[in-house]
Amino acid sequence: MRTRKQHRNRLRNKNINHHTYHEDLPDYLKLWIFRILWDLGGYREFFNPFGFSDDSVALAIGLGEWDDTSDSQIEQNKINRQKLCDLYLSEIDFLDPVVCNEVLTSNIKNVAQIAHLDETDCRLLEFSILLQSEQMLIQATDCLGNLSLAKSCHVLSVILDLPLESIKVSLKQNSVLARTGLVSLNSTGSESLERKLEVVSTNFADLAMSEVMDPVALLRGQLVPATAPGLALDDFDHLDKHLHVLLPYLGKVKKVSRPGVNILLYGQPGTGKTQLVKVLAQCLHSELYEVASEDEDGDAVKGANRLKTYQAAQAFLASRDVFHVFEEIEDIFPDNHASLFGGNNQASGISKAWINRTLEENNIPTFWVSNSISCLDPAYTRRFDFVIEMPVPPRKQREKIIKSVCNGLVSDSCINRLAESEKVAPAVIARVASVVRSIKDELAAQSIPASIEMMVESTLKAQGHRVKIADTGCQLPGYYDPAFINTEIDLNKLASGLVKNKNCRICLYGPPGTGKTAYGYWLAKKLEMPIIVKRVSDLQSPYLGEAEMNIAAAFQQATLDESILLIDEVDSFLQDRRSAKRSWEISQVNEFLTQMENYSGIFIASTNLMDGLDQAAMRRFDIKACFAYLKPEQAWQMFRKQCKLQSIPTRNKGLREKLDQLTVLTPGDFTVIVRSNRFEPVKDAWQMLERLEKECSHKQPNHAPIGFM
C-alpha cells in the first residue's frame, strides 16, 4: 500500500496541477471541505446514486461534473472517491490554512482582546461565523448528518486541525465562549453542525464579515443605546423610600466594580419602569444599553438569543461606565409553573443553571424589567439585590406627570379628570399626548381635551379596564345634602372629626338608594381628598388568587393616592367564614381583613345586606352606620326641594298626607325622578308623587328590619 507521500509524488509525476481548478475558492475553505468530505467520510453522503449532493461544491474543489461512464454504482462511487482522494493529496501541501478574510480576522482580534479569548477560542469563533455565511461550507457539513455533542467536538477538531481536548475546553458550558455567548455548542440531541454550533447571532456574523468595527458595534440592532428619559427623578417621589437606598447603592457598586448586581422592576404596563431606569442612569452619569426584543426588521428575537447578546455585551462593555436594561424577561426565565400544565421549562433552550450563573457573574449592573413576576422561580428572585414593584403613580404624581406631558394642550380641569383614574399610567398619557401634539394645528383648540380623553379611555378599554374618564370625578348630584340621610350618626360631626384624624374604618349599611355611596363622595369633597370607588366587578376574578391580589392593590393604591377608599357591596367579600363552602371564599375574607387591619387611611364599606357579614369584620369597623328609609319630614323636605327645582307648586291639599304613606322612600328614588324628567317632564306635584309611588311599589312590602337584632 502506498503511503500518502508516495501517492502525492505519483500525482505530481502525472502533472496534476493544484491550481488547475477552483481558483476562486479560498485555500482555508477548500481545505476544510476536503477534510469534511475525505478525513471525516462526508463523501459517503456527498456521492449519491444521482450525482453529487451539491454540484457547486464539487466544481469548487475540482471534482468537475459527475462521472457516470460506469454502469455499476459501486464502480462509479469508487472512481469518484479515488478522484477526490487524488485531488486532496495533491492539494494538501499547498493549501494555506490561515483565513484570508482580513475584515473578519481584524474583528476577531478586537473581540479577543476585549473578551480575553485564546487561540482555540478565536479559531472556533472564526469558523462559527463562516459557517453562518459560506453556503458551500454549510452544504459540506450537511454531508456529516446529525451530530451528537461528542461527535461535534471530534468534527471540529479534524476540520480545524486542533487538539480534541482544546476544542472540548473551549466549548464547555463555563468556558469564555459560552459565558460571553459568542459561541455555544448545543449539548442536547443531534443536529447538523450548522445548527449545533451557535454564534451569538446571524446579525453579529454578518457585521463581522462586512467591515472592521468596534466590538460593541458588532451587536448593532441587538444592543441599543437607550434614549433620553421623558420623566425626571421627582416624577418618582412615590418610590422615594426605595430610591433613597437604591441610588447610593448603584453609585457605590460603580466605584468598586462589584459583580452580580441585578435590580428587578415589575408592575403593570406603562407604569414607568423603563423610564425610571433611564432616569437613574442619567442621575449617575452612566451610559445605558437596552437588549432589544426585536431585530432591525421588527421580528421578535428569541429569549436565548437575547441572553447571548446580553452576555456578549457584558464582556464588550466591561471597562465602561454603563448599565444594562433587559425588558420582557418572561421569555428568558423558565416558567416556574410550566410543569403544572404539562409545559417544558427547557423549551426556550435556557437552563436554570445558565440563568443563575448569569445573575451571579454579570460584571455590569443590570435592570431586569417585567410586567409580572408570578411565574418567576424564588431561586431567581433571591438573586436580585433589589426588587421594586412599580405601581401606577399616586394621584398627585399622576396629575404632575400629566401636566408636564400635556403642557399647553389641556386645561387644569381636564388634567384633574385624567388624574382621577388610578388606571391612567404615565406611558398611556405620553403616547396620547405625542399623537395629539403632532396634529395640534389641524385640530380645533376646544376639541383637544375631548380628543385626549377619548384616546386615553380607548386605551384603557383595550387594556381591560372599564373606565370612563368623564365619570371619574365626584359623582354627586347638585341637590345632595346629608340632612336627607336617615341615620343616628351626625354625619357633619363625623366629617369634622375625620379632618383631624384621617384613619377610620366605616361601615355604611341599609337599603339601596339611601345615599351610602353618595356620602363617600360628599365626604371626599368635604375633606378635599380624592376617592377611589371599587365595586365587586372591579375586584372579583374567575382566576384563583386574583381577587385577593385586586383587593390588596385597591388598598395599596388608596395608600399611595392618600385617598378615601370606598368598596361597594362589601358583603361579597366579607361573608361569614363559618358558612363558606370553598377555600377561596375563606382566603378572600382573610385578605380583606388583613388589608383593613393594616390600612391607615379612611376606608368606607357599603352594603345592602348586613346579615351574614363575618364577625371579625364587624369588630374591625370603628363606625357602623345604618342608612334607613327617609323619615316623613325628610321625605317632605326633599319633595318640596325637588318641586322647587322644577318650579312646581306644592300647596295642594292632602299632598303631605299622601307622601307620608310612602314609608320606603329613599334619596335614590328622587334621583330616578330627576333623570326621567329630562325626557318626560313632570307636570305637577301630584304627578311627581305618582312617580314616587311607582318607585316604591317595586320594593318588597314586608322587608325585614335592617341592622342588628
XYZ file of C-alpha atoms in Angstrom:
709
model
C 0.000 0.000 0.000
C 1.341 3.397 -0.948
C 1.908 5.971 1.739
C 0.223 9.399 1.441
C 3.590 10.926 0.477
C 4.155 8.322 -2.267
C 0.630 8.952 -3.568
C 1.245 12.710 -3.759
C 4.511 12.158 -5.647
C 2.730 9.864 -8.110
C 0.112 12.534 -8.774
C 2.754 15.188 -9.313
C 4.530 12.956 -11.831
C 1.204 12.769 -13.674
C 1.324 16.624 -13.823
C -1.837 17.199 -11.832
C -1.604 20.911 -11.039
C -3.166 22.084 -7.801
C -4.003 25.433 -9.409
C -5.938 23.847 -12.260
C -9.331 24.132 -10.528
C -11.356 26.262 -8.161
C -9.109 29.318 -8.121
C -11.947 31.451 -6.598
C -12.339 29.288 -3.503
C -10.095 30.453 -0.613
C -7.474 27.931 0.485
C -8.751 27.651 4.033
C -12.294 26.943 2.861
C -11.126 24.381 0.314
C -9.018 22.664 2.966
C -11.963 22.496 5.366
C -14.205 20.992 2.679
C -11.583 18.365 1.800
C -11.260 17.422 5.455
C -15.048 17.177 5.786
C -15.504 15.057 2.689
C -12.427 12.860 2.965
C -10.994 12.752 6.506
C -14.451 12.697 8.107
C -16.049 10.483 5.461
C -18.552 13.065 4.246
C -18.099 11.744 0.702
C -20.426 8.850 1.551
C -23.308 11.291 1.670
C -21.820 13.642 -0.915
C -21.842 10.896 -3.568
C -25.342 9.604 -4.223
C -26.936 7.468 -6.963
C -27.895 10.556 -8.943
C -24.709 12.592 -8.671
C -23.060 14.952 -6.197
C -25.251 16.277 -3.417
C -24.078 19.767 -4.397
C -22.575 20.439 -7.833
C -21.191 23.846 -6.850
C -19.065 22.288 -4.098
C -17.833 19.593 -6.497
C -16.820 22.191 -9.090
C -15.219 24.410 -6.456
C -12.844 21.722 -5.170
C -12.033 20.387 -8.673
C -14.177 17.272 -8.939
C -15.816 18.701 -12.030
C -19.005 17.132 -13.296
C -20.355 13.786 -12.182
C -18.606 10.913 -13.996
C -21.313 8.441 -14.929
C -19.409 6.393 -17.525
C -19.577 3.276 -15.400
C -22.671 1.106 -15.401
C -22.062 -0.044 -11.835
C -22.991 2.266 -8.977
C -20.288 0.731 -6.826
C -17.683 1.263 -9.524
C -18.940 4.781 -10.104
C -18.536 5.697 -6.435
C -15.111 4.128 -6.408
C -13.986 6.259 -9.362
C -15.260 9.495 -7.801
C -13.862 8.559 -4.410
C -10.439 7.979 -5.972
C -10.696 11.280 -7.800
C -11.482 13.070 -4.525
C -8.556 11.359 -2.830
C -6.149 12.302 -5.618
C -7.266 15.929 -5.533
C -6.949 16.130 -1.763
C -3.470 14.601 -1.656
C -2.253 16.786 -4.483
C -3.521 19.950 -2.793
C -2.860 19.361 0.886
C 0.692 20.703 0.953
C -0.194 23.828 -0.975
C -3.392 24.956 0.813
C -2.841 27.729 3.345
C -4.995 27.018 6.442
C -4.961 30.680 7.529
C -8.247 32.509 6.962
C -7.563 35.259 4.464
C -10.612 37.428 5.203
C -8.849 40.469 6.653
C -12.064 42.106 7.904
C -13.128 39.022 9.835
C -9.615 38.463 11.170
C -9.386 42.063 12.438
C -12.794 41.937 14.096
C -11.995 38.664 15.837
C -8.684 40.096 17.019
C -10.508 43.074 18.546
C -13.075 40.791 20.177
C -10.325 38.524 21.505
C -8.569 41.420 23.214
C -11.672 42.665 24.990
C -13.185 39.243 25.799
C -9.865 37.509 26.567
C -10.139 34.712 24.003
C -7.286 32.263 23.432
C -6.165 30.874 20.064
C -8.631 27.963 20.069
C -11.484 30.310 21.033
C -10.615 32.588 18.117
C -10.447 29.711 15.639
C -13.830 28.405 16.775
C -15.414 31.867 16.622
C -13.947 32.359 13.169
C -15.259 29.008 11.934
C -18.696 29.584 13.510
C -19.079 32.936 11.757
C -18.010 31.491 8.404
C -20.371 28.556 8.892
C -23.200 31.121 9.044
C -22.203 32.843 5.802
C -20.388 30.398 3.491
C -23.008 28.344 1.685
C -20.507 25.777 0.397
C -19.266 25.146 3.926
C -22.857 24.621 5.068
C -23.502 22.173 2.202
C -20.327 20.257 3.005
C -21.037 19.945 6.754
C -24.564 18.751 5.969
C -22.944 15.639 4.498
C -21.870 14.695 8.015
C -25.509 14.273 9.054
C -26.798 14.945 12.565
C -24.075 15.103 15.185
C -24.069 14.484 18.912
C -22.094 16.660 21.330
C -19.068 14.348 21.329
C -19.178 13.861 17.566
C -19.375 17.634 17.020
C -16.217 18.201 19.041
C -14.429 15.494 17.038
C -15.575 17.014 13.735
C -14.362 20.481 14.748
C -11.036 19.033 15.874
C -10.493 17.454 12.454
C -11.688 20.413 10.364
C -9.620 22.973 12.267
C -6.704 20.619 12.949
C -6.834 21.399 16.657
C -6.418 19.041 19.642
C -9.712 17.484 20.671
C -9.185 18.425 24.314
C -8.679 22.089 23.395
C -11.978 22.034 21.485
C -13.796 20.488 24.457
C -12.364 23.045 26.881
C -13.339 25.990 24.664
C -16.905 24.736 24.254
C -17.647 23.788 27.865
C -20.662 25.459 29.440
C -18.475 27.601 31.699
C -15.907 28.467 29.008
C -15.155 32.020 27.910
C -17.024 31.497 24.639
C -20.097 30.184 26.463
C -20.045 32.839 29.209
C -19.843 35.621 26.658
C -22.489 33.991 24.471
C -20.219 34.308 21.412
C -20.216 30.613 20.557
C -22.077 27.727 22.144
C -22.462 24.072 21.320
C -25.941 22.709 21.897
C -25.478 19.814 24.313
C -28.868 18.164 23.750
C -29.933 15.925 20.871
C -28.313 15.524 17.471
C -28.359 18.161 14.738
C -26.349 19.321 11.769
C -23.170 21.177 12.659
C -24.656 24.445 11.410
C -27.480 24.139 13.966
C -25.348 22.541 16.650
C -22.728 25.283 16.670
C -24.418 28.578 17.503
C -22.881 32.011 17.205
C -24.299 34.918 19.243
C -26.486 35.949 16.286
C -26.583 35.901 12.498
C -26.503 39.708 12.563
C -23.244 39.589 14.520
C -21.799 37.171 11.953
C -22.863 39.370 9.032
C -21.382 42.525 10.572
C -18.130 40.752 11.454
C -17.705 39.925 7.753
C -18.671 43.364 6.407
C -16.249 45.910 7.882
C -13.832 46.388 10.757
C -15.642 47.936 13.707
C -15.675 48.253 17.467
C -16.851 45.004 19.128
C -19.863 46.798 20.608
C -20.892 47.852 17.085
C -20.983 44.178 16.100
C -24.055 43.898 18.325
C -25.815 46.686 16.448
C -29.550 46.173 16.330
C -29.379 43.783 19.271
C -27.808 46.118 21.824
C -29.325 49.583 21.628
C -28.192 52.772 23.410
C -31.127 53.999 25.462
C -32.812 57.258 24.543
C -33.092 60.148 26.982
C -35.809 59.783 29.640
C -39.107 61.580 29.244
C -39.577 61.907 33.009
C -37.474 63.294 35.872
C -36.459 61.873 39.238
C -39.118 63.859 41.099
C -41.778 62.112 38.988
C -40.989 59.024 41.071
C -41.473 60.577 44.507
C -43.877 57.745 45.313
C -40.823 55.434 45.263
C -38.759 57.714 47.471
C -38.129 55.041 50.125
C -36.712 52.664 47.524
C -34.691 55.265 45.656
C -33.241 56.592 48.901
C -31.393 53.278 49.171
C -31.033 52.292 45.513
C -29.303 55.438 44.215
C -26.383 55.413 46.672
C -26.066 51.646 46.256
C -25.683 51.946 42.487
C -23.219 54.773 42.963
C -21.164 52.557 45.274
C -21.084 49.479 43.026
C -19.943 51.657 40.121
C -16.827 52.603 42.055
C -15.921 49.134 43.303
C -16.946 47.210 40.139
C -18.916 44.663 42.115
C -20.111 41.639 40.069
C -23.614 40.177 40.193
C -25.533 43.446 40.685
C -29.114 42.973 39.487
C -32.237 45.067 40.062
C -35.733 43.687 39.367
C -38.527 46.111 38.443
C -42.043 44.807 37.900
C -45.535 46.223 37.603
C -48.377 46.968 35.217
C -47.509 48.039 31.673
C -46.927 51.754 31.332
C -46.119 52.493 34.981
C -42.729 53.959 34.083
C -40.368 51.061 34.737
C -38.067 51.739 31.798
C -38.346 55.489 32.362
C -37.120 55.002 35.923
C -34.100 53.039 34.699
C -33.245 55.815 32.230
C -33.611 58.444 34.943
C -31.341 56.521 37.326
C -28.656 56.103 34.652
C -28.885 59.812 33.881
C -28.597 60.754 37.564
C -25.471 58.596 37.884
C -23.986 59.953 34.625
C -23.758 56.454 33.167
C -24.476 55.055 29.737
C -27.461 52.755 29.393
C -27.852 49.978 26.834
C -31.037 48.024 26.160
C -31.094 44.401 24.999
C -33.519 44.583 22.081
C -36.524 42.273 21.958
C -36.942 42.901 18.211
C -34.414 42.864 15.394
C -33.965 45.606 12.803
C -36.754 44.066 10.699
C -39.198 44.215 13.595
C -39.201 40.454 14.143
C -39.173 39.089 17.698
C -35.810 37.860 18.983
C -35.834 34.559 20.854
C -35.083 34.685 24.549
C -31.963 32.521 24.260
C -30.530 34.803 21.564
C -31.290 37.898 23.640
C -29.472 36.366 26.571
C -26.435 35.620 24.384
C -26.397 39.235 23.221
C -26.545 40.330 26.850
C -23.631 38.082 27.769
C -21.531 39.330 24.848
C -22.316 42.930 25.810
C -21.223 42.184 29.373
C -17.772 41.350 28.007
C -17.580 44.109 25.391
C -18.653 46.903 27.782
C -16.913 45.675 30.927
C -14.433 48.576 31.021
C -17.058 51.309 30.507
C -19.296 53.183 32.936
C -22.543 51.618 31.801
C -25.778 49.955 32.920
C -27.844 47.353 31.109
C -31.628 47.108 30.965
C -33.263 43.844 29.945
C -37.018 44.123 29.337
C -39.667 41.451 28.829
C -37.712 38.974 30.903
C -40.599 36.496 30.798
C -39.193 34.954 27.611
C -35.819 34.076 29.146
C -36.733 32.859 32.606
C -38.050 29.273 32.524
C -41.691 29.206 33.645
C -41.849 28.189 37.296
C -45.370 26.795 36.785
C -44.866 25.168 33.387
C -44.776 21.670 34.824
C -48.224 22.184 36.394
C -49.701 22.405 32.918
C -47.514 19.854 31.191
C -45.120 22.538 29.936
C -41.409 22.242 29.427
C -39.125 24.590 31.302
C -36.401 23.909 28.771
C -38.485 24.806 25.758
C -36.688 28.112 25.404
C -33.302 26.414 25.350
C -32.286 28.193 28.548
C -31.367 26.201 31.634
C -31.820 27.339 35.216
C -28.107 26.876 35.833
C -27.332 29.239 32.961
C -29.702 31.890 34.338
C -28.324 31.555 37.865
C -24.757 31.840 36.631
C -25.676 34.918 34.596
C -27.215 36.635 37.636
C -24.221 35.820 39.809
C -21.383 36.672 37.430
C -22.520 39.686 35.383
C -19.936 42.463 35.511
C -22.287 45.284 34.525
C -25.184 46.277 36.822
C -28.406 45.220 35.129
C -32.053 46.227 35.469
C -34.434 43.366 34.685
C -37.923 44.614 33.785
C -41.157 42.631 33.746
C -44.905 43.233 33.803
C -45.415 40.254 36.105
C -43.229 38.001 38.230
C -45.917 35.444 39.052
C -44.020 32.721 37.211
C -40.566 33.700 38.474
C -38.918 30.942 40.476
C -37.908 32.029 44.028
C -34.421 30.751 43.208
C -34.139 33.648 40.748
C -35.850 36.257 42.891
C -33.423 35.846 45.774
C -30.504 36.564 43.448
C -31.634 40.138 42.826
C -30.057 42.812 45.006
C -33.172 44.960 44.858
C -36.784 44.176 43.939
C -39.193 47.064 43.315
C -42.849 46.821 42.436
C -43.822 49.735 40.197
C -47.421 50.784 40.908
C -49.361 53.325 38.929
C -48.183 56.646 40.415
C -50.452 58.145 43.102
C -52.936 60.791 42.110
C -50.715 63.765 42.921
C -47.907 62.267 40.862
C -50.274 61.413 38.010
C -51.517 64.975 37.986
C -47.963 66.289 37.925
C -46.886 63.945 35.117
C -49.995 64.668 33.030
C -49.446 68.389 33.458
C -45.839 68.048 32.328
C -46.535 65.759 29.365
C -49.672 67.601 28.202
C -48.248 71.073 28.769
C -50.251 73.572 26.762
C -52.714 71.010 25.436
C -55.380 70.766 28.136
C -56.911 72.764 30.972
C -56.489 72.080 34.680
C -59.977 70.585 34.833
C -59.073 68.065 32.121
C -55.846 67.223 33.961
C -57.858 66.603 37.125
C -60.264 64.289 35.290
C -57.417 62.294 33.732
C -55.540 62.050 37.034
C -58.642 60.831 38.848
C -58.375 57.332 37.398
C -55.734 55.126 39.005
C -55.603 53.148 35.740
C -54.021 56.012 33.799
C -50.344 55.078 33.575
C -47.650 57.601 32.504
C -46.902 55.739 29.258
C -50.545 55.976 28.179
C -50.611 59.750 28.668
C -47.225 60.219 26.988
C -48.286 58.259 23.909
C -51.627 60.031 23.549
C -50.067 63.465 24.085
C -47.453 62.696 21.428
C -50.137 61.809 18.881
C -52.279 64.873 19.616
C -49.295 67.216 19.656
C -48.267 66.013 16.172
C -51.633 67.143 14.722
C -52.318 70.016 17.102
C -52.511 72.590 14.309
C -55.140 70.545 12.497
C -57.477 70.268 15.493
C -59.768 72.879 16.907
C -58.370 74.060 20.246
C -61.607 73.316 22.092
C -61.647 69.719 20.806
C -58.165 68.784 22.047
C -59.124 67.916 25.671
C -62.009 65.736 24.493
C -59.734 64.044 21.948
C -57.146 63.251 24.603
C -59.780 61.892 26.989
C -61.276 59.777 24.207
C -57.898 58.266 23.272
C -56.943 57.566 26.880
C -60.319 55.950 27.508
C -59.948 53.765 24.385
C -56.513 52.588 25.505
C -57.749 51.744 28.991
C -60.672 49.829 27.494
C -58.279 47.826 25.316
C -56.278 47.003 28.454
C -59.389 45.556 30.071
C -60.241 48.497 32.329
C -63.831 49.701 32.468
C -63.073 53.369 32.986
C -64.911 56.394 31.646
C -62.688 59.408 32.137
C -65.556 61.892 32.262
C -67.196 59.932 35.100
C -64.176 59.513 37.348
C -64.714 62.765 39.215
C -67.009 63.428 42.155
C -70.342 61.835 41.306
C -72.641 63.940 43.463
C -75.992 65.350 42.379
C -76.246 69.102 42.794
C -79.029 68.743 45.378
C -77.148 66.285 47.671
C -77.440 67.127 51.345
C -76.545 64.885 54.353
C -79.655 66.246 56.013
C -81.606 63.848 53.837
C -79.781 60.804 55.238
C -81.747 58.934 57.903
C -79.076 57.729 60.308
C -78.425 58.025 64.032
C -74.904 59.385 63.424
C -74.280 63.098 62.936
C -72.598 62.956 59.531
C -71.340 66.544 59.633
C -69.765 65.929 63.031
C -68.162 62.741 61.706
C -66.652 64.685 58.786
C -65.256 67.299 61.189
C -63.638 64.559 63.263
C -62.058 62.982 60.196
C -60.418 66.294 59.315
C -58.293 65.888 62.458
C -57.734 62.122 62.207
C -57.819 60.565 58.758
C -57.661 56.989 59.999
C -61.081 55.407 60.251
C -62.962 52.297 59.065
C -66.640 52.933 58.430
C -69.397 50.510 57.525
C -72.485 52.025 55.904
C -75.406 49.637 55.596
C -79.016 49.916 54.615
C -81.446 49.577 51.697
C -80.383 50.536 48.165
C -80.688 54.220 47.308
C -80.295 55.546 50.861
C -77.141 57.506 49.924
C -74.303 55.311 51.152
C -72.016 55.687 48.135
C -73.015 59.326 47.631
C -71.959 60.044 51.226
C -68.483 58.767 50.375
C -68.249 61.289 47.530
C -69.629 64.057 49.775
C -67.098 63.219 52.470
C -64.241 63.285 49.934
C -65.353 66.727 48.790
C -65.723 67.920 52.384
C -62.213 66.696 53.316
C -60.744 67.816 49.978
C -59.448 64.302 49.374
C -59.565 62.094 46.287
C -61.739 58.989 46.476
C -61.304 55.548 44.941
C -64.543 53.618 44.497
C -64.377 49.876 43.871
C -67.271 47.590 43.080
C -67.500 43.820 43.005
C -66.852 43.753 39.258
C -63.605 45.670 39.783
C -62.209 43.235 42.339
C -63.702 39.816 41.633
C -61.983 37.459 39.208
C -62.586 33.941 37.874
C -58.901 33.125 38.413
C -57.802 31.651 41.708
C -55.974 34.148 43.896
C -56.505 37.142 41.605
C -59.359 38.624 43.645
C -57.062 38.698 46.676
C -54.444 40.490 44.586
C -57.043 43.008 43.405
C -58.160 43.676 46.977
C -54.580 44.255 48.092
C -53.948 46.503 45.089
C -57.005 48.642 45.897
C -55.797 49.318 49.436
C -52.256 49.914 48.188
C -53.430 52.407 45.574
C -55.535 54.258 48.143
C -52.476 54.499 50.391
C -50.342 55.895 47.565
C -53.035 58.354 46.487
C -53.767 59.360 50.108
C -57.382 58.954 49.165
C -60.581 57.647 50.679
C -61.251 54.054 49.663
C -64.903 53.095 49.219
C -65.773 49.485 48.407
C -69.383 48.954 47.434
C -71.306 45.700 48.007
C -68.668 44.645 50.508
C -70.827 41.700 51.598
C -69.485 39.877 48.523
C -66.054 39.761 50.193
C -66.856 39.640 53.905
C -69.259 36.710 54.162
C -69.179 34.765 57.406
C -66.358 32.219 57.030
C -68.282 29.664 59.057
C -70.722 29.260 56.171
C -68.014 29.156 53.465
C -68.067 26.103 51.201
C -64.915 26.784 49.181
C -61.379 27.564 50.273
C -61.129 30.687 48.119
C -64.132 32.196 49.905
C -62.177 31.996 53.157
C -58.948 33.312 51.620
C -60.761 36.369 50.215
C -62.193 37.219 53.631
C -58.782 36.722 55.235
C -57.123 39.002 52.703
C -59.781 41.668 53.145
C -59.485 41.582 56.929
C -55.693 41.816 56.735
C -55.838 44.817 54.417
C -58.429 46.539 56.637
C -56.283 45.960 59.699
C -53.167 47.433 58.105
C -54.807 50.325 56.292
C -54.054 53.721 57.810
C -56.450 55.868 55.778
C -60.213 56.320 55.578
C -61.994 53.163 54.445
C -65.734 53.062 53.763
C -67.560 49.791 53.158
C -71.145 49.888 51.961
C -73.616 47.041 51.826
C -77.318 46.417 51.428
C -77.055 43.128 53.330
C -75.758 43.417 56.873
C -76.785 39.938 57.921
C -74.181 37.301 57.176
C -71.108 39.502 57.431
C -68.136 37.913 59.162
C -67.997 38.703 62.883
C -64.293 39.502 62.731
C -65.003 42.083 60.054
C -67.638 43.789 62.185
C -65.139 44.175 65.029
C -62.722 45.968 62.716
C -65.138 48.773 61.814
C -64.794 51.866 64.012
C -68.203 53.154 62.944
C -71.235 51.205 61.793
C -73.971 53.493 60.468
C -77.383 52.372 59.298
C -78.774 54.410 56.390
C -82.536 53.851 56.648
C -85.523 54.996 54.598
C -86.358 58.672 54.729
C -88.295 59.928 57.725
C -91.630 61.598 56.823
C -90.209 65.083 57.473
C -87.094 64.347 55.403
C -89.216 62.981 52.577
C -91.437 66.063 52.616
C -88.498 68.493 52.627
C -86.839 66.637 49.780
C -90.131 66.560 47.868
C -90.520 70.311 48.227
C -86.909 70.898 47.182
C -87.352 68.879 44.014
C -90.612 70.618 43.166
C -88.922 73.988 43.673
C -86.138 72.996 41.293
C -88.853 72.146 38.749
C -90.872 75.343 39.514
C -93.822 73.225 40.660
C -96.083 74.490 43.488
C -96.643 72.180 46.494
C -99.605 73.839 48.238
C -102.034 71.155 47.154
C -104.294 69.907 49.945
C -103.631 66.304 51.024
C -100.259 66.088 49.276
C -98.231 65.835 52.504
C -100.548 63.171 53.975
C -100.293 61.106 50.828
C -96.490 61.376 50.783
C -96.275 60.305 54.446
C -97.765 56.953 53.454
C -94.666 56.172 51.374
C -92.574 54.642 54.161
C -89.843 53.194 51.912
C -88.746 56.349 50.139
C -85.016 56.912 49.600
C -82.960 59.771 48.107
C -82.288 57.411 45.224
C -85.987 57.440 44.300
C -85.845 61.204 43.816
C -82.716 60.762 41.664
C -84.705 58.455 39.366
C -87.419 61.123 39.005
C -84.807 63.769 38.170
C -83.319 61.554 35.454
C -86.692 60.675 33.913
C -87.712 64.325 33.985
C -85.150 65.031 31.253
C -87.233 63.237 28.633
C -90.656 63.065 30.365
C -91.135 66.294 32.345
C -93.265 66.236 35.487
C -96.365 68.443 35.054
C -97.341 68.983 38.692
C -96.725 67.826 42.277
C -99.338 65.084 42.076
C -97.616 63.558 39.052
C -94.293 63.626 40.924
C -95.969 61.885 43.858
C -97.442 59.339 41.484
C -93.996 58.543 40.115
C -92.567 58.169 43.623
C -95.402 55.760 44.486
C -94.489 53.731 41.424
C -90.841 53.549 42.538
C -91.897 52.376 45.995
C -94.190 49.719 44.504
C -91.138 47.908 43.099
C -89.809 47.318 46.615
C -90.695 44.392 48.815
C -93.635 45.415 51.014
C -92.700 43.327 54.013
C -88.991 43.923 54.218
C -87.027 42.728 57.194
C -85.605 45.364 59.526
C -82.062 46.479 58.759
C -79.327 46.132 61.351
C -78.629 44.071 64.444
C -81.364 42.131 66.211
